[in-house]
Amino acid sequence: MHDPRVLLDPATDAVRRLARRGYHLDLAQLEKLLGGRNAAIQRGDEARAESKRIASAVKNASPEERPALVERARELKSTVAAAEEEHKTLEAELQDFLLGVPNLPADELPDGSSDDDAELVRTWGEPAQLDFAPLDHVDLGEKLGILDLPRATKLSGPRFAVLRGQGAALERAIGRFFLDLHTRRHGYTEFSVPTLVTRATMTGTGQLPKFEQDLFRTEVADRELFLIPTAEVPLTNLHARETLPLTELPLAYTAQTPCFRSEAGSYGRDTRGLIRLHEFSKVELVRIVDAERSREELEILLGHAEAVLQELGLAYRVVKLAAGDIGFSAEFTYDIEVWLPSQGRYREISSVSDFGTFQARRAGIRTRAKDGSRGFAATLNGSGLPVGRTLVAILEQGQQADGSVRIPEALVPYTGFDVLHPEQ
């Protein structure tokens, strides 16, 4: 969320910057709401000050003067009440307005609003040159006997998955490997967090109010809770409404959780198989940092996500997203895209984003320097990685001509096997 005064400051250039992501900022409406709220506050303060003077005057007033003063005191009481009510109404309208304004994209992001507008940063690994027609992960999984989509549909409807046998073991191994890498090598603290959270928690990281239609919501005994779309939500909000000493930053947190997304509006090829499910497992990385170091910290976070793919030997590339293609809360985003032989192209496996102070303002995550000065933290997050999409890449990049799949060496200690063989 933004400080409205910053948005109104011409130096911020908010209208131009937000237009790069396709958002029109109504400065006139913002100024009207802010000005009206401030005027209501001032009227209330002035009426309270006069009311105090009248109260003192009443004590020393003559019998002839007292009735007029008492009447004036009643008028001022009504004025204060009206000003407070107007302030409350305009404050709510201002907050609703600000909650709908996305973050300002960084100027160094390229223009555009689609994958085609992303800027290539680097590639790692060479996509394998297969001398046979590659299968996609669904066909591979079914031939290997590890993926059962029809029974998942029977249980829950479309866009759910059932993994069996070595497939379930591989899924479990991937998550354990991710967590061990990030906690032992990269210094993250692992958490086990709730997957049901409050509306305030969802609002803190920017999922609400804008993306309510993309969330799974439950209400039991008049208690409203939302299923998390990513562990970013509970991990970031662990410090909601807290003040953190700058000397304790950065904080680096990770968790593996199920994630739930309605994926409203998605269609086509990605709805087949494991790439775009309603429920999936993901290891998330969150960093809470000094706002002055957020971009440097983003590069660190990106390196941690890349290290996973490098350890697994999976070819990938890093791109800088266009200003019109970044998420609502982000000001800068890198996508990591892994090579999928069946599609002959790179596909997103992780987004790594710098939110600046945007989420911290919404969630109330403040900082305190040694000299006592206060500010807001910067928050960053990235997938490190989604288990299902990583499994997709392992199956496709590791497939052999005989239908078997080689497992990355780094996972063998976790799986106990190094090759998946087709069912006979």
XYZ file of C-alpha atoms in Angstrom:
424
model
C 0.000 0.000 0.000
C 1.120 3.536 -0.634
C 1.464 6.691 1.407
C -1.098 8.931 -0.378
C 1.174 11.950 -0.009
C 3.882 10.136 -1.935
C 1.477 9.289 -4.749
C 0.439 12.947 -4.955
C 4.027 14.196 -4.957
C 4.955 15.136 -8.566
C 8.471 13.859 -7.925
C 7.107 10.324 -7.552
C 5.723 10.431 -11.111
C 3.134 7.887 -10.000
C 0.706 8.379 -12.897
C 3.339 7.618 -15.524
C 4.837 4.714 -13.625
C 1.496 3.049 -12.948
C 0.434 3.583 -16.571
C 3.349 1.314 -17.555
C 1.492 -1.533 -15.911
C -1.862 -0.544 -17.385
C -3.277 1.154 -14.283
C -4.859 4.607 -14.357
C -4.293 6.507 -11.120
C -7.143 8.926 -10.436
C -5.188 11.686 -8.728
C -8.231 13.972 -8.497
C -10.181 11.357 -6.524
C -7.200 10.628 -4.297
C -6.705 14.323 -3.580
C -10.421 14.732 -2.853
C -10.450 11.840 -0.359
C -7.231 12.875 1.347
C -8.227 16.543 1.493
C -11.706 15.734 2.804
C -10.317 13.424 5.483
C -7.765 15.995 6.623
C -10.403 18.747 6.690
C -12.650 16.568 8.866
C -9.759 15.937 11.252
C -9.025 19.650 11.452
C -12.702 20.541 12.108
C -12.848 17.993 14.883
C -9.609 19.218 16.456
C -10.727 22.847 16.333
C -14.106 21.984 17.859
C -12.443 19.995 20.667
C -10.063 22.863 21.413
C -12.946 25.346 21.590
C -14.942 22.912 23.708
C -12.136 22.850 26.266
C -12.091 26.646 26.367
C -15.874 26.738 26.826
C -15.676 24.186 29.655
C -13.184 26.422 31.470
C -15.289 29.487 30.823
C -18.434 27.857 32.213
C -16.774 27.452 35.607
C -16.234 31.180 35.963
C -19.308 32.389 34.073
C -22.046 34.451 35.618
C -25.591 33.033 35.749
C -26.488 35.245 32.811
C -23.558 34.014 30.677
C -23.834 30.304 31.544
C -26.858 29.310 29.323
C -25.231 30.592 26.139
C -21.982 28.830 26.965
C -23.779 25.555 27.709
C -25.638 25.799 24.413
C -22.383 26.443 22.592
C -20.868 23.398 24.304
C -23.762 21.275 22.976
C -23.195 22.603 19.461
C -19.494 21.819 19.664
C -20.237 18.289 20.883
C -22.416 17.768 17.805
C -19.709 19.269 15.599
C -17.092 16.882 17.022
C -19.372 13.881 16.532
C -20.146 14.869 12.937
C -16.462 15.478 12.181
C -15.515 12.096 13.660
C -18.157 10.325 11.599
C -17.044 12.095 8.420
C -13.413 11.294 9.220
C -14.288 7.620 9.743
C -16.207 7.436 6.450
C -13.556 9.223 4.383
C -10.741 7.243 6.008
C -12.455 3.983 5.006
C -12.959 5.260 1.444
C -9.319 6.381 1.272
C -8.086 3.008 2.498
C -10.266 1.180 -0.028
C -8.862 3.392 -2.773
C -5.246 2.815 -1.704
C -5.717 -0.952 -1.320
C -6.616 -1.098 -4.995
C -3.533 0.779 -6.236
C -0.752 -1.620 -7.328
C 2.909 -1.115 -6.563
C 4.978 1.232 -8.708
C 7.076 -0.762 -11.208
C 10.794 -0.086 -11.227
C 11.956 2.119 -14.085
C 14.609 -0.415 -15.116
C 11.955 -2.964 -16.090
C 11.284 -3.211 -19.830
C 8.045 -1.876 -21.292
C 5.272 -4.298 -22.222
C 2.724 -6.603 -20.649
C 3.412 -10.144 -21.851
C 5.995 -12.940 -21.776
C 7.250 -11.755 -25.154
C 8.300 -8.427 -23.615
C 10.528 -9.981 -20.933
C 14.249 -9.238 -21.091
C 16.654 -12.192 -21.121
C 19.190 -11.985 -18.292
C 21.058 -15.307 -18.650
C 20.734 -19.009 -19.417
C 22.208 -21.950 -17.536
C 22.790 -25.430 -18.937
C 22.204 -26.674 -22.448
C 18.798 -28.122 -23.338
C 19.344 -31.796 -24.119
C 19.276 -32.661 -27.810
C 17.099 -35.768 -27.828
C 17.310 -38.184 -30.764
C 13.710 -39.260 -30.211
C 10.346 -37.499 -29.999
C 10.042 -36.332 -26.369
C 6.909 -37.144 -24.398
C 5.251 -34.612 -22.150
C 5.167 -35.228 -18.405
C 1.601 -36.539 -18.439
C 2.334 -39.294 -20.951
C 5.592 -40.088 -19.165
C 3.903 -40.222 -15.779
C 1.147 -42.505 -17.002
C 3.558 -44.885 -18.758
C 5.702 -44.985 -15.625
C 2.621 -45.699 -13.519
C 3.300 -42.796 -11.153
C 0.593 -40.318 -12.231
C -3.146 -40.924 -12.070
C -5.210 -37.949 -13.235
C -8.532 -39.789 -13.819
C -8.736 -40.910 -10.192
C -7.785 -37.412 -9.013
C -10.706 -36.076 -11.052
C -12.959 -38.710 -9.483
C -11.918 -37.508 -6.035
C -11.951 -33.743 -6.491
C -12.813 -32.773 -10.052
C -10.489 -31.484 -12.772
C -7.046 -30.001 -12.166
C -6.031 -32.149 -9.241
C -3.424 -34.903 -9.312
C -2.684 -38.234 -7.656
C 0.904 -39.493 -7.540
C 1.558 -43.105 -6.607
C 4.474 -45.322 -5.686
C 7.797 -43.907 -6.803
C 6.028 -40.787 -8.034
C 4.821 -39.982 -4.509
C 8.290 -40.828 -3.175
C 9.901 -38.514 -5.728
C 7.520 -35.711 -4.815
C 8.389 -36.111 -1.142
C 12.109 -36.272 -1.934
C 12.028 -33.047 -3.944
C 10.492 -31.096 -1.068
C 12.953 -32.486 1.470
C 15.880 -31.677 -0.816
C 14.684 -28.083 -1.273
C 14.289 -27.495 2.465
C 17.649 -29.044 3.323
C 19.405 -26.930 0.679
C 17.836 -23.677 1.819
C 18.190 -24.250 5.568
C 21.659 -25.840 5.608
C 23.399 -23.926 2.823
C 21.448 -20.692 2.385
C 20.661 -19.942 6.032
C 16.855 -19.917 5.958
C 14.814 -20.723 9.055
C 12.169 -23.347 8.351
C 8.619 -22.819 9.574
C 5.490 -24.919 9.727
C 2.639 -22.458 9.200
C -1.164 -22.539 8.912
C -2.683 -22.939 5.466
C -5.907 -21.236 6.581
C -5.508 -17.525 7.301
C -7.641 -14.464 7.990
C -8.760 -11.739 5.617
C -6.339 -9.321 7.296
C -3.444 -11.700 6.641
C -4.372 -12.011 2.957
C -4.707 -8.227 2.724
C -1.249 -7.736 4.232
C 0.530 -9.302 1.258
C -1.828 -7.948 -1.405
C -3.967 -10.977 -2.288
C -7.018 -9.093 -1.011
C -9.092 -7.283 -1.942
C -8.163 -7.438 -5.635
C -7.775 -11.199 -6.120
C -10.572 -12.605 -3.994
C -12.010 -14.483 -6.990
C -8.735 -16.427 -7.287
C -8.815 -17.683 -3.696
C -10.503 -20.593 -1.980
C -12.562 -19.293 0.929
C -14.258 -21.113 3.774
C -16.719 -19.952 6.413
C -17.572 -22.153 9.384
C -19.556 -20.984 12.390
C -19.359 -17.409 11.078
C -15.558 -17.572 10.973
C -14.091 -16.606 7.601
C -10.742 -18.061 6.538
C -8.866 -18.357 3.245
C -6.687 -21.187 1.945
C -3.260 -19.775 1.174
C -2.119 -19.486 -2.475
C 1.530 -19.528 -1.304
C 3.483 -19.690 1.961
C 4.520 -16.092 1.235
C 1.265 -15.063 2.916
C 1.780 -16.546 6.407
C 5.580 -16.198 6.376
C 5.511 -12.467 5.594
C 2.694 -11.801 8.036
C 4.514 -13.474 10.927
C 5.766 -9.957 11.685
C 2.591 -8.021 10.887
C 2.126 -5.028 13.184
C 5.622 -5.478 14.654
C 8.672 -3.215 14.762
C 11.945 -4.955 13.890
C 15.403 -3.626 14.815
C 17.403 -3.028 11.629
C 20.313 -4.824 13.276
C 18.278 -8.066 13.174
C 17.685 -7.897 9.414
C 17.687 -9.621 7.023
C 15.288 -12.356 8.116
C 15.232 -15.392 5.833
C 12.277 -17.763 6.162
C 11.156 -20.863 4.289
C 8.262 -23.299 4.451
C 6.810 -26.121 2.401
C 3.041 -25.912 2.249
C 0.172 -26.974 0.081
C -0.991 -24.035 -2.038
C -4.507 -23.462 -3.313
C -5.489 -21.398 -6.355
C -8.684 -21.255 -8.363
C -6.647 -20.204 -11.439
C -9.718 -18.347 -12.691
C -9.433 -17.600 -16.384
C -6.585 -20.023 -17.115
C -7.098 -22.347 -20.023
C -5.449 -24.475 -22.670
C -2.461 -26.753 -22.447
C -1.411 -25.785 -18.911
C -4.620 -27.226 -17.465
C -3.440 -30.729 -18.419
C -1.180 -32.364 -15.893
C 0.831 -30.813 -13.076
C 1.646 -27.319 -14.331
C -1.500 -25.468 -13.264
C -3.356 -27.265 -10.467
C -5.868 -26.088 -7.893
C -3.731 -27.684 -5.158
C 0.028 -28.144 -5.254
C 3.053 -28.227 -2.967
C 5.662 -25.481 -2.926
C 8.726 -24.463 -0.949
C 8.664 -20.693 -0.542
C 11.476 -18.302 0.317
C 10.750 -14.996 2.089
C 13.238 -12.310 3.061
C 12.427 -9.293 5.249
C 15.191 -6.734 4.807
C 16.382 -3.168 5.209
C 14.551 -1.186 2.501
C 17.817 0.404 1.376
C 19.215 -3.033 0.524
C 16.188 -4.615 -1.134
C 17.611 -4.836 -4.646
C 20.873 -6.391 -3.450
C 18.845 -8.841 -1.377
C 16.775 -9.699 -4.447
C 19.918 -10.847 -6.254
C 20.776 -13.047 -3.267
C 17.287 -14.545 -3.294
C 17.460 -15.158 -7.034
C 20.745 -16.992 -6.560
C 19.183 -19.254 -3.949
C 16.333 -20.230 -6.275
C 18.746 -20.798 -9.176
C 20.971 -22.999 -7.008
C 18.184 -25.555 -6.754
C 18.000 -26.034 -10.512
C 21.771 -26.085 -10.826
C 22.034 -28.823 -8.193
C 19.432 -30.815 -10.124
C 21.210 -30.209 -13.441
C 18.079 -28.752 -15.057
C 18.565 -26.289 -17.926
C 16.876 -22.946 -17.312
C 16.989 -19.236 -18.045
C 16.346 -16.042 -16.078
C 14.265 -13.196 -17.493
C 13.358 -9.743 -16.219
C 9.599 -9.299 -16.478
C 8.060 -6.329 -18.263
C 6.490 -3.572 -16.183
C 2.976 -4.581 -17.229
C 3.506 -8.262 -16.411
C 4.644 -8.144 -12.773
C 2.364 -9.041 -9.888
C 0.131 -6.524 -8.120
C 2.430 -6.110 -5.103
C 5.774 -6.283 -6.923
C 7.998 -3.460 -8.073
C 10.582 -5.746 -9.713
C 10.374 -9.419 -10.729
C 12.668 -12.017 -12.207
C 11.176 -15.195 -13.632
C 13.156 -18.409 -13.746
C 12.031 -20.572 -16.654
C 12.950 -24.240 -16.991
C 13.358 -26.052 -20.307
C 10.540 -28.446 -21.263
C 11.513 -30.686 -24.229
C 7.912 -31.608 -25.059
C 7.066 -27.955 -25.662
C 10.441 -26.987 -27.099
C 10.601 -23.875 -24.935
C 11.263 -22.515 -21.484
C 8.370 -22.329 -18.985
C 8.117 -20.432 -15.708
C 9.070 -22.380 -12.606
C 9.750 -19.530 -10.180
C 9.072 -15.822 -9.764
C 11.422 -13.871 -7.503
C 10.120 -10.432 -6.530
C 11.096 -7.300 -4.660
C 8.019 -5.632 -3.140
C 9.862 -2.686 -1.639
C 7.897 -1.374 1.350
C 4.520 -2.035 -0.336
C 3.577 -5.167 1.632
C 5.185 -3.912 4.841
C 2.964 -0.824 4.795
C -0.132 -2.983 4.354
C 0.907 -5.420 7.083
C 2.468 -2.843 9.422
C 6.010 -4.286 9.438
C 8.144 -1.411 10.707
C 11.849 -1.021 11.402
C 13.821 0.839 14.054
C 17.394 2.012 13.522
C 20.021 2.401 16.262
C 19.367 6.146 16.371
C 15.676 5.469 17.038
C 14.446 6.479 13.589
C 11.637 4.357 12.198
C 10.606 3.222 8.767
C 9.145 0.251 6.944
C 10.896 -2.987 6.034
C 11.168 -4.261 2.487
C 9.833 -7.740 1.723
C 10.921 -10.178 -0.960
C 9.783 -13.635 -1.905
C 10.397 -16.347 -4.450
C 9.513 -19.954 -5.132
C 12.335 -22.195 -4.167
C 10.703 -24.185 -5.881
C 7.224 -25.542 -6.642
C 7.472 -29.304 -6.221
C 5.090 -30.251 -9.038
C 6.679 -28.094 -11.731
C 10.110 -29.325 -10.690
C 8.873 -32.898 -11.028
C 7.614 -32.005 -14.514
C 11.070 -30.739 -15.497
C 12.805 -33.803 -14.028
C 10.562 -36.161 -15.961
C 10.907 -34.311 -19.240
C 14.614 -33.456 -19.111
C 15.531 -36.864 -17.693
C 13.558 -39.013 -20.141
C 15.366 -41.691 -22.126
C 14.573 -43.336 -25.451
C 13.372 -46.531 -23.723
C 10.765 -44.610 -21.727
C 12.732 -44.571 -18.487
C 13.609 -41.386 -16.589
C 16.931 -40.674 -14.898
C 16.682 -38.989 -11.501
C 19.137 -36.149 -10.732
C 22.046 -37.363 -8.641
C 21.306 -34.838 -5.890
C 17.945 -36.513 -5.250
C 19.125 -40.127 -5.105
C 19.969 -39.984 -1.363
C 16.377 -38.876 -0.792
C 14.667 -41.322 -3.177
C 16.759 -44.462 -2.860
C 16.496 -44.979 -6.658
C 18.115 -43.299 -9.630
C 15.876 -44.402 -12.512
C 12.146 -44.633 -13.045
C 11.163 -47.534 -15.332
C 7.930 -47.885 -17.302
C 5.400 -50.316 -15.933
C 5.487 -53.642 -17.735
